[in-house]
Amino acid sequence: MSVEEKRPNGGPSTKDSPPTAPVSNGSLWDKLPPWVSKNLRSGKSWKLLLRCWVASWVCFVIMVPNKSLATLGNTAFFALLLSIMMPPNMPVQLFIFAITTLVLGIALGWAISCAGMAAALAVRDQTLVKATLQKEATSAAGLANPDALFQNAIFRGDFLDTRSTVIFGVFMGFGCFIFALVRAYAPKLTIMSVFGTIAIDIFCSFGPLFPVAQYTLLNSMLTAVACYIAIALVFITFAFPETLNHSYLASSADLLGKFQGILEMQEEVLRTDPHDIVPGTPLATKTAMARTGMIMQLQQLMGQKQFLNLEFSWGRWNGDDIKDMLEPLQIVATRLGALNGFAKIMGHPLSLADHKHEDTESVAESQSDASGTAVDDTFLLRQFRERNLAAEEEHSVRLIDVLPNIREATTELRAAGVATLSSIQALIVAVNTHRYKRGNALQDTRLAELDTSLTALRAAIADFKADRRFVLLQPYQAVFEKHDSGAVNRIPLRALYQSYVFAANLTVVCNGIVQLAELASQTAAKRTRARLWAPKGLRAIVKLLRSPDGAGEGAVGEDVQPEQAVEAEERRDYKLDPDSRAPENFLQRFAGIIHSLFRWAKTPEALFAFRYVVITIALWLPSVIRSSAHFAYSQRSVWALIMAQTTLNIYASDQIFNYVMRLGGTFFGAVWGMACWYIGAGHGTGNPYGMAAIVAVFLLPLVFCRIFAPPQYLVGVLMSGATFVLVVGYSWIDGNLPGIFQNVGIGWEVAWRRWVLVMIGCAASFILMMLPPKSGRKTVRLRNASVLSGLSYLYSHLTSLWLNPAAGAFSDGKHHWPAELRAKFIALAEQIQDLRVRTAMSKWEGNIRGAWAVEEYNRLLEVESDMLSSLVLMGGALANLDPELRKSTLPHTHVLNPHFISDVMSMFFLISQSLRTGEPLHQAQYKNLADRLHYHGGLAATAPGAGAAARKTHLKQSLTSYEYMFYATAVVAVLQVVSAVNEARTIVARLCGEVPLEGFERWREEYDHAHTLV
């Protein structure tokens, strides 16, 4: 292998670690969970809490007067329930959109139910109905309240008809099947699915009991829903109103703050001993969390952009102006993620192989063992590394020796980048917070500051390109002189390549900041006056709803991504059916459709829908069987049905987690509700003023948790709030609304019934889950396989661009990525992040068949994340690499050796297929790709026509050129990918197994000793 492509390893540390800051006890705020302390100290959060809290309290207050309670009926609590499930904590058009999906769900469920009732009445035995009515009329003759007797007969099931009930069951099953598919394939419509199912449950549970048409069974519920919508819209509009335009710009400013934090963090990274940034150390964790926070903030912005033009907003910038900012924000975020990965290069186990720091020796050893490189290296590779490490130490060009030069060379560039980001943020904040103020003085000031910082950043980039980058070469001046004189044959360039990685990354980050700053400056200069912006249209909403990533599924505690969501491009585009050719006639196409339906019926989404229907019919039957109809109505068995449906999940792990959260939330909500009721009402039916006051107090912490709790706690919080509402709401209604048939009770009676119904629903869904269980762990394995396939596609695509300098995405000379390629990187980053959640959730399946190797899967995710960062690094370097230099370096760039590329793709395929099928790998298939690189490089070096003198001269000239930084960065990126693939292979071998080949290791060692090329 040539000196240009030595594997970047870190060096030993001869310096002491920086002193540790004294640990302080911290204030009370620091002892609270971050999501609590952060929002308690935020003025914006208090405004949001006040709006949602008062809106929920008003929803209870409208239940208190007798007249409004009589109008709302026995489901008057539904307004309060909705205020907990969908609080007014969002911009007005987002709330309108969300509440519209809810109303559409109820309307669709009502429509299906009404169609079922019409069909059921058509098949009723009218003779039997008339006879039963006549019998009841005769029995009621002379009674003071004949309506009560007739009502009792209805809910006792006297008018049930088998044929009518069957029709109701068919329509109920059909409606629930549709809503189950909506929940599985369109997570953003989960709320619509849940409330549509509730509407069907209520209507079809009570509808068969009536002998005549009762199409208005849901009037009471919809009246309460309408009341809540009106209350919420009033508060969203008049209580601290916020448009999405304002919210989006505020989030964009927050994202720019995260950009600044990551860029400023590089100073701390460059001042840190490499041994103090190994995985698991505070700084390594800090850098990883900063990158994760940046990606999550970017995801939030990407998910809201479709709504920007759907509102009336007053301000300088319209929705299109803000949308235009998203692409440069994505560019900067992608490049900053790669820059932030320099910390991982510093802390890589191989970077610490030459000398172990006293405090981190065990960490380095464990990481080295995890990667498998220390154990599985061949004699050739170990010999090469030993010589390289010795040369680095001899010439004082280890990583720790060159870090001060990296810091010195990039100080001005980093400071200018931070200043420009700060100026962009200040400009956006000024535009966002001075919408209704006259004059442009503040915006003009911020714009002038941005132009000044942008000019300084351009100057810093030019200065670095012309002069400051040579500081990186200073540690190598002595060894260059020895190389020129012939005293040194090989120059240890590993640390220089690492320096170039950081410098090249920083350069492309700053170029991205320049693009962002130019767009912000142009927009601010163009939009000097505030005006009213009207909506533009409803495009892209259907695409948004169909997207598989959304927050709605958090309400039911599940992950609904299909197993093959990350299917690699080449599999989709080039995969053929090995069992049949493409259909050629109508019969073959029809048979193909049938085959596809059979295949779909085995998918997790289809099985979920089938189970949904089965559990619905099973728990619905007691309500329409004559012997149990009265008991089911009096005990409100419909809540057990609703609970079973909402606890049913696609994967067993989701469902078990759901049980824990829902049961815990139900218990807390029942206790909280009883405490509220008995404090406010004692042993009576409650005083209006006392209950209004006490409910206000008890609602405050519930609403706070509902709007600020992390997503993983959302299910429990919702169940706590729902149970609280049912206990207090039912107690007030049953104690103060006359004429209710079969009161549920007050206080304790409501609480224990609610608990029992929750337990029944959970037990029913548990039984269905086990027939058969769909393991989330298998899903984790399959998705990891798909992610690896996606990474292999990106590697092959970037390699193809490198091999074809005159064609491809980077041939236009504009030094930027095409949107399609950037979207693939962002999508893979999001999928890896989602897979982390899926992996954590899968632990809830327990260890019934044996312990699950969750540590291995978590480590595999880290490796995949490292691969993605390295591929981003590679793409950024190629985008800035001159096509002529790409072409001229092809012959002696060993990472582009065709045999080596084949080895890398083969390894990707082997580990992906092993994970996909669960089959073990074979020991003889294992190739340490770093060793293969040396092998292919050695063959190239011994090929005819290899001019050593010419290469020496060319190397000296290349190392000092600006373009060579990007070439070196691309090479290092490939080597980082290779290292990660090696480790992934080791992990997969531990997961899926490895078939041994007796004597293979011994023979390989003997062969390497005899045929070494070093």
Short mmCIF file of N, CA and C in Angstrom, two decimals, residues 64-194:
data_model
loop_
_atom_site.label_atom_id
_atom_site.label_comp_id
_atom_site.label_asym_id
_atom_site.label_seq_id
_atom_site.Cartn_x
_atom_site.Cartn_y
_atom_site.Cartn_z
N VAL A 64 -70.54 21.71 34.39
CA VAL A 64 -71.05 21.99 35.74
C VAL A 64 -72.49 22.49 35.74
N PRO A 65 -72.88 23.49 34.93
CA PRO A 65 -74.28 23.95 34.96
C PRO A 65 -75.23 22.86 34.49
N ASN A 66 -76.37 22.79 35.09
CA ASN A 66 -77.32 21.72 34.76
C ASN A 66 -77.81 21.80 33.31
N LYS A 67 -78.02 23.03 32.81
CA LYS A 67 -78.55 23.15 31.47
C LYS A 67 -77.54 22.65 30.42
N SER A 68 -76.31 23.07 30.57
CA SER A 68 -75.31 22.61 29.60
C SER A 68 -75.03 21.12 29.77
N LEU A 69 -75.09 20.62 30.99
CA LEU A 69 -74.88 19.18 31.20
C LEU A 69 -75.99 18.39 30.54
N ALA A 70 -77.24 18.89 30.65
CA ALA A 70 -78.36 18.19 30.00
C ALA A 70 -78.22 18.22 28.48
N THR A 71 -77.68 19.31 27.95
CA THR A 71 -77.49 19.40 26.50
C THR A 71 -76.38 18.47 26.02
N LEU A 72 -75.30 18.40 26.77
CA LEU A 72 -74.17 17.55 26.37
C LEU A 72 -74.48 16.07 26.54
N GLY A 73 -75.29 15.73 27.55
CA GLY A 73 -75.68 14.35 27.74
C GLY A 73 -74.66 13.53 28.52
N ASN A 74 -74.80 12.21 28.43
CA ASN A 74 -73.99 11.34 29.28
C ASN A 74 -72.55 11.16 28.76
N THR A 75 -72.19 11.79 27.65
CA THR A 75 -70.79 11.79 27.21
C THR A 75 -70.22 13.20 27.25
N ALA A 76 -70.69 13.99 28.21
CA ALA A 76 -70.23 15.37 28.34
C ALA A 76 -68.74 15.44 28.64
N PHE A 77 -68.19 14.38 29.25
CA PHE A 77 -66.78 14.38 29.60
C PHE A 77 -65.87 14.29 28.37
N PHE A 78 -66.45 14.04 27.20
CA PHE A 78 -65.63 13.84 26.01
C PHE A 78 -64.85 15.09 25.65
N ALA A 79 -65.40 16.27 25.94
CA ALA A 79 -64.66 17.51 25.66
C ALA A 79 -63.40 17.57 26.51
N LEU A 80 -63.54 17.25 27.79
CA LEU A 80 -62.37 17.25 28.67
C LEU A 80 -61.38 16.16 28.26
N LEU A 81 -61.89 15.01 27.84
CA LEU A 81 -61.01 13.92 27.38
C LEU A 81 -60.20 14.35 26.16
N LEU A 82 -60.85 15.03 25.22
CA LEU A 82 -60.15 15.49 24.03
C LEU A 82 -59.09 16.54 24.37
N SER A 83 -59.37 17.37 25.38
CA SER A 83 -58.39 18.40 25.75
C SER A 83 -57.12 17.78 26.31
N ILE A 84 -57.21 16.56 26.82
CA ILE A 84 -56.02 15.85 27.29
C ILE A 84 -55.35 15.12 26.13
N MET A 85 -56.13 14.52 25.27
CA MET A 85 -55.56 13.74 24.18
C MET A 85 -55.00 14.63 23.07
N MET A 86 -55.63 15.74 22.80
CA MET A 86 -55.17 16.64 21.73
C MET A 86 -55.24 18.08 22.22
N PRO A 87 -54.32 18.47 23.10
CA PRO A 87 -54.37 19.82 23.67
C PRO A 87 -54.06 20.88 22.62
N PRO A 88 -54.47 22.11 22.84
CA PRO A 88 -54.20 23.19 21.88
C PRO A 88 -52.78 23.73 22.02
N ASN A 89 -51.82 22.86 21.83
CA ASN A 89 -50.41 23.24 22.03
C ASN A 89 -49.65 23.39 20.72
N MET A 90 -50.36 23.71 19.66
CA MET A 90 -49.73 23.80 18.34
C MET A 90 -50.28 25.00 17.60
N PRO A 91 -49.60 25.43 16.55
CA PRO A 91 -50.13 26.53 15.73
C PRO A 91 -51.52 26.20 15.20
N VAL A 92 -52.29 27.25 14.89
CA VAL A 92 -53.70 27.08 14.63
C VAL A 92 -53.98 26.15 13.46
N GLN A 93 -53.21 26.29 12.34
CA GLN A 93 -53.55 25.45 11.19
C GLN A 93 -53.14 23.99 11.42
N LEU A 94 -52.08 23.76 12.21
CA LEU A 94 -51.75 22.39 12.56
C LEU A 94 -52.85 21.78 13.42
N PHE A 95 -53.38 22.58 14.35
CA PHE A 95 -54.47 22.08 15.19
C PHE A 95 -55.71 21.81 14.36
N ILE A 96 -56.01 22.73 13.44
CA ILE A 96 -57.18 22.52 12.58
C ILE A 96 -57.01 21.24 11.76
N PHE A 97 -55.81 21.03 11.24
CA PHE A 97 -55.56 19.82 10.47
C PHE A 97 -55.73 18.58 11.35
N ALA A 98 -55.14 18.62 12.55
CA ALA A 98 -55.21 17.45 13.44
C ALA A 98 -56.64 17.18 13.87
N ILE A 99 -57.35 18.22 14.27
CA ILE A 99 -58.72 18.01 14.74
C ILE A 99 -59.63 17.62 13.59
N THR A 100 -59.29 18.07 12.37
CA THR A 100 -60.09 17.67 11.20
C THR A 100 -59.95 16.18 10.95
N THR A 101 -58.73 15.66 11.08
CA THR A 101 -58.57 14.21 10.92
C THR A 101 -59.37 13.45 11.96
N LEU A 102 -59.43 13.98 13.18
CA LEU A 102 -60.22 13.33 14.24
C LEU A 102 -61.70 13.33 13.87
N VAL A 103 -62.20 14.49 13.46
CA VAL A 103 -63.62 14.58 13.11
C VAL A 103 -63.93 13.71 11.90
N LEU A 104 -63.02 13.69 10.93
CA LEU A 104 -63.23 12.82 9.77
C LEU A 104 -63.26 11.36 10.18
N GLY A 105 -62.42 11.00 11.13
CA GLY A 105 -62.45 9.62 11.63
C GLY A 105 -63.78 9.27 12.25
N ILE A 106 -64.28 10.18 13.11
CA ILE A 106 -65.59 9.94 13.73
C ILE A 106 -66.69 9.91 12.67
N ALA A 107 -66.62 10.85 11.71
CA ALA A 107 -67.64 10.90 10.66
C ALA A 107 -67.61 9.64 9.80
N LEU A 108 -66.41 9.17 9.46
CA LEU A 108 -66.32 7.95 8.66
C LEU A 108 -66.83 6.74 9.43
N GLY A 109 -66.45 6.67 10.71
CA GLY A 109 -66.98 5.58 11.53
C GLY A 109 -68.49 5.64 11.67
N TRP A 110 -69.01 6.85 11.82
CA TRP A 110 -70.47 7.03 11.92
C TRP A 110 -71.14 6.62 10.61
N ALA A 111 -70.54 7.02 9.48
CA ALA A 111 -71.14 6.67 8.18
C ALA A 111 -71.18 5.16 7.97
N ILE A 112 -70.09 4.48 8.29
CA ILE A 112 -70.07 3.02 8.15
C ILE A 112 -71.11 2.39 9.07
N SER A 113 -71.22 2.93 10.28
CA SER A 113 -72.19 2.38 11.24
C SER A 113 -73.62 2.62 10.78
N CYS A 114 -73.90 3.82 10.25
CA CYS A 114 -75.25 4.10 9.77
C CYS A 114 -75.61 3.20 8.59
N ALA A 115 -74.62 2.96 7.71
CA ALA A 115 -74.87 2.04 6.61
C ALA A 115 -75.17 0.64 7.14
N GLY A 116 -74.45 0.25 8.17
CA GLY A 116 -74.71 -1.04 8.80
C GLY A 116 -76.10 -1.11 9.42
N MET A 117 -76.52 -0.01 10.08
CA MET A 117 -77.85 0.00 10.68
C MET A 117 -78.94 -0.08 9.61
N ALA A 118 -78.76 0.66 8.52
CA ALA A 118 -79.74 0.61 7.44
C ALA A 118 -79.85 -0.80 6.88
N ALA A 119 -78.72 -1.44 6.66
CA ALA A 119 -78.75 -2.81 6.13
C ALA A 119 -79.33 -3.77 7.15
N ALA A 120 -79.02 -3.55 8.44
CA ALA A 120 -79.52 -4.44 9.47
C ALA A 120 -81.03 -4.32 9.62
N LEU A 121 -81.56 -3.11 9.54
CA LEU A 121 -83.01 -2.93 9.64
C LEU A 121 -83.72 -3.58 8.46
N ALA A 122 -83.06 -3.60 7.31
CA ALA A 122 -83.68 -4.18 6.12
C ALA A 122 -83.85 -5.69 6.25
N VAL A 123 -83.00 -6.34 7.02
CA VAL A 123 -83.09 -7.80 7.14
C VAL A 123 -83.80 -8.23 8.42
N ARG A 124 -84.26 -7.29 9.24
CA ARG A 124 -84.95 -7.64 10.47
C ARG A 124 -86.28 -8.33 10.17
N ASP A 125 -86.66 -9.20 11.04
CA ASP A 125 -87.97 -9.85 10.96
C ASP A 125 -89.00 -8.87 11.52
N GLN A 126 -89.69 -8.16 10.63
CA GLN A 126 -90.62 -7.11 11.05
C GLN A 126 -91.78 -7.67 11.85
N THR A 127 -92.18 -8.89 11.55
CA THR A 127 -93.27 -9.51 12.31
C THR A 127 -92.87 -9.68 13.76
N LEU A 128 -91.65 -10.17 13.97
CA LEU A 128 -91.15 -10.36 15.33
C LEU A 128 -90.98 -9.03 16.05
N VAL A 129 -90.53 -8.01 15.32
CA VAL A 129 -90.36 -6.70 15.94
C VAL A 129 -91.70 -6.14 16.40
N LYS A 130 -92.73 -6.26 15.54
CA LYS A 130 -94.05 -5.75 15.92
C LYS A 130 -94.60 -6.50 17.11
N ALA A 131 -94.39 -7.82 17.14
CA ALA A 131 -94.89 -8.61 18.25
C ALA A 131 -94.20 -8.22 19.55
N THR A 132 -92.92 -7.99 19.51
CA THR A 132 -92.18 -7.61 20.72
C THR A 132 -92.60 -6.22 21.18
N LEU A 133 -92.79 -5.31 20.24
CA LEU A 133 -93.24 -3.97 20.60
C LEU A 133 -94.63 -4.01 21.23
N GLN A 134 -95.52 -4.83 20.68
CA GLN A 134 -96.86 -4.95 21.22
C GLN A 134 -96.82 -5.50 22.64
N LYS A 135 -95.94 -6.46 22.85
CA LYS A 135 -95.81 -7.06 24.17
C LYS A 135 -95.34 -6.03 25.20
N GLU A 136 -94.35 -5.25 24.82
CA GLU A 136 -93.85 -4.23 25.75
C GLU A 136 -94.88 -3.14 25.99
N ALA A 137 -95.65 -2.79 24.94
CA ALA A 137 -96.68 -1.76 25.12
C ALA A 137 -97.76 -2.24 26.07
N THR A 138 -98.10 -3.51 25.96
CA THR A 138 -99.11 -4.08 26.88
C THR A 138 -98.58 -4.07 28.30
N SER A 139 -97.33 -4.41 28.49
CA SER A 139 -96.76 -4.44 29.84
C SER A 139 -96.68 -3.05 30.44
N ALA A 140 -96.48 -2.03 29.60
CA ALA A 140 -96.32 -0.67 30.11
C ALA A 140 -97.63 0.04 30.31
N ALA A 141 -98.72 -0.56 29.88
CA ALA A 141 -100.01 0.11 30.00
C ALA A 141 -100.34 0.38 31.46
N GLY A 142 -100.68 1.60 31.77
CA GLY A 142 -101.09 1.98 33.11
C GLY A 142 -99.96 2.36 34.02
N LEU A 143 -98.69 2.24 33.56
CA LEU A 143 -97.55 2.58 34.41
C LEU A 143 -97.31 4.09 34.36
N ALA A 144 -96.75 4.63 35.45
CA ALA A 144 -96.49 6.07 35.51
C ALA A 144 -95.38 6.49 34.58
N ASN A 145 -94.41 5.60 34.33
CA ASN A 145 -93.28 5.93 33.47
C ASN A 145 -93.03 4.80 32.48
N PRO A 146 -93.89 4.72 31.44
CA PRO A 146 -93.74 3.62 30.48
C PRO A 146 -92.45 3.71 29.68
N ASP A 147 -91.88 4.94 29.53
CA ASP A 147 -90.62 5.07 28.78
C ASP A 147 -89.48 4.33 29.47
N ALA A 148 -89.50 4.35 30.80
CA ALA A 148 -88.44 3.65 31.53
C ALA A 148 -88.49 2.17 31.29
N LEU A 149 -89.73 1.61 31.24
CA LEU A 149 -89.87 0.18 30.98
C LEU A 149 -89.41 -0.16 29.56
N PHE A 150 -89.76 0.69 28.63
CA PHE A 150 -89.35 0.46 27.24
C PHE A 150 -87.83 0.56 27.11
N GLN A 151 -87.24 1.54 27.79
CA GLN A 151 -85.78 1.70 27.76
C GLN A 151 -85.10 0.49 28.37
N ASN A 152 -85.68 0.00 29.47
CA ASN A 152 -85.10 -1.18 30.12
C ASN A 152 -85.15 -2.39 29.19
N ALA A 153 -86.24 -2.51 28.42
CA ALA A 153 -86.37 -3.63 27.49
C ALA A 153 -85.33 -3.55 26.38
N ILE A 154 -85.07 -2.34 25.93
CA ILE A 154 -84.06 -2.17 24.87
C ILE A 154 -82.70 -2.64 25.34
N PHE A 155 -82.26 -2.14 26.50
CA PHE A 155 -80.91 -2.47 26.95
C PHE A 155 -80.83 -3.83 27.63
N ARG A 156 -81.96 -4.46 27.80
CA ARG A 156 -81.96 -5.85 28.26
C ARG A 156 -81.80 -6.82 27.10
N GLY A 157 -81.89 -6.30 25.87
CA GLY A 157 -81.69 -7.11 24.69
C GLY A 157 -82.95 -7.77 24.18
N ASP A 158 -84.12 -7.27 24.56
CA ASP A 158 -85.36 -7.90 24.14
C ASP A 158 -85.59 -7.77 22.63
N PHE A 159 -84.99 -6.75 22.01
CA PHE A 159 -85.25 -6.52 20.58
C PHE A 159 -84.11 -7.00 19.69
N LEU A 160 -83.19 -7.78 20.25
CA LEU A 160 -82.10 -8.30 19.44
C LEU A 160 -82.61 -9.26 18.39
N ASP A 161 -82.01 -9.18 17.21
CA ASP A 161 -82.37 -10.05 16.10
C ASP A 161 -81.08 -10.61 15.50
N THR A 162 -81.05 -11.91 15.31
CA THR A 162 -79.81 -12.56 14.88
C THR A 162 -79.32 -12.04 13.54
N ARG A 163 -80.23 -11.97 12.55
CA ARG A 163 -79.82 -11.53 11.22
C ARG A 163 -79.34 -10.08 11.25
N SER A 164 -80.05 -9.25 11.98
CA SER A 164 -79.64 -7.85 12.11
C SER A 164 -78.28 -7.73 12.79
N THR A 165 -78.07 -8.52 13.83
CA THR A 165 -76.81 -8.48 14.56
C THR A 165 -75.64 -8.91 13.68
N VAL A 166 -75.86 -9.92 12.86
CA VAL A 166 -74.80 -10.38 11.96
C VAL A 166 -74.40 -9.28 10.99
N ILE A 167 -75.38 -8.56 10.45
CA ILE A 167 -75.08 -7.47 9.53
C ILE A 167 -74.26 -6.39 10.24
N PHE A 168 -74.67 -6.06 11.47
CA PHE A 168 -73.89 -5.09 12.25
C PHE A 168 -72.45 -5.58 12.42
N GLY A 169 -72.28 -6.85 12.71
CA GLY A 169 -70.95 -7.40 12.90
C GLY A 169 -70.10 -7.32 11.64
N VAL A 170 -70.72 -7.55 10.49
CA VAL A 170 -69.98 -7.48 9.22
C VAL A 170 -69.49 -6.05 8.98
N PHE A 171 -70.38 -5.07 9.16
CA PHE A 171 -69.98 -3.69 8.94
C PHE A 171 -68.97 -3.24 9.98
N MET A 172 -69.12 -3.72 11.21
CA MET A 172 -68.16 -3.36 12.25
C MET A 172 -66.78 -3.92 11.92
N GLY A 173 -66.74 -5.19 11.49
CA GLY A 173 -65.46 -5.79 11.12
C GLY A 173 -64.81 -5.08 9.95
N PHE A 174 -65.64 -4.72 8.95
CA PHE A 174 -65.11 -4.01 7.79
C PHE A 174 -64.54 -2.65 8.19
N GLY A 175 -65.29 -1.90 8.99
CA GLY A 175 -64.81 -0.58 9.41
C GLY A 175 -63.54 -0.66 10.23
N CYS A 176 -63.49 -1.60 11.15
CA CYS A 176 -62.29 -1.74 11.99
C CYS A 176 -61.10 -2.19 11.17
N PHE A 177 -61.34 -3.03 10.15
CA PHE A 177 -60.24 -3.46 9.28
C PHE A 177 -59.66 -2.26 8.53
N ILE A 178 -60.53 -1.39 8.04
CA ILE A 178 -60.07 -0.20 7.32
C ILE A 178 -59.25 0.70 8.25
N PHE A 179 -59.76 0.93 9.45
CA PHE A 179 -59.05 1.81 10.38
C PHE A 179 -57.76 1.17 10.88
N ALA A 180 -57.71 -0.15 10.98
CA ALA A 180 -56.46 -0.82 11.36
C ALA A 180 -55.40 -0.62 10.29
N LEU A 181 -55.80 -0.70 9.02
CA LEU A 181 -54.84 -0.47 7.94
C LEU A 181 -54.37 0.99 7.93
N VAL A 182 -55.29 1.90 8.21
CA VAL A 182 -54.90 3.31 8.30
C VAL A 182 -53.86 3.49 9.40
N ARG A 183 -54.09 2.87 10.54
CA ARG A 183 -53.16 2.98 11.66
C ARG A 183 -51.81 2.36 11.34
N ALA A 184 -51.81 1.28 10.57
CA ALA A 184 -50.56 0.58 10.25
C ALA A 184 -49.76 1.29 9.18
N TYR A 185 -50.43 1.84 8.16
CA TYR A 185 -49.72 2.39 7.01
C TYR A 185 -49.64 3.91 7.00
N ALA A 186 -50.45 4.60 7.80
CA ALA A 186 -50.42 6.06 7.83
C ALA A 186 -50.38 6.52 9.29
N PRO A 187 -49.22 6.44 9.93
CA PRO A 187 -49.13 6.76 11.36
C PRO A 187 -49.60 8.15 11.72
N LYS A 188 -49.46 9.10 10.79
CA LYS A 188 -49.91 10.46 11.10
C LYS A 188 -51.42 10.54 11.26
N LEU A 189 -52.14 9.50 10.81
CA LEU A 189 -53.59 9.46 10.96
C LEU A 189 -54.02 8.51 12.07
N THR A 190 -53.12 8.25 13.02
CA THR A 190 -53.46 7.34 14.12
C THR A 190 -54.64 7.85 14.93
N ILE A 191 -54.66 9.15 15.21
CA ILE A 191 -55.77 9.72 15.99
C ILE A 191 -57.08 9.54 15.23
N MET A 192 -57.06 9.74 13.92
CA MET A 192 -58.25 9.50 13.10
C MET A 192 -58.69 8.05 13.21
N SER A 193 -57.74 7.14 13.14
CA SER A 193 -58.06 5.72 13.23
C SER A 193 -58.67 5.36 14.57
N VAL A 194 -58.08 5.86 15.65
CA VAL A 194 -58.55 5.53 17.00
C VAL A 194 -59.97 6.03 17.21
#
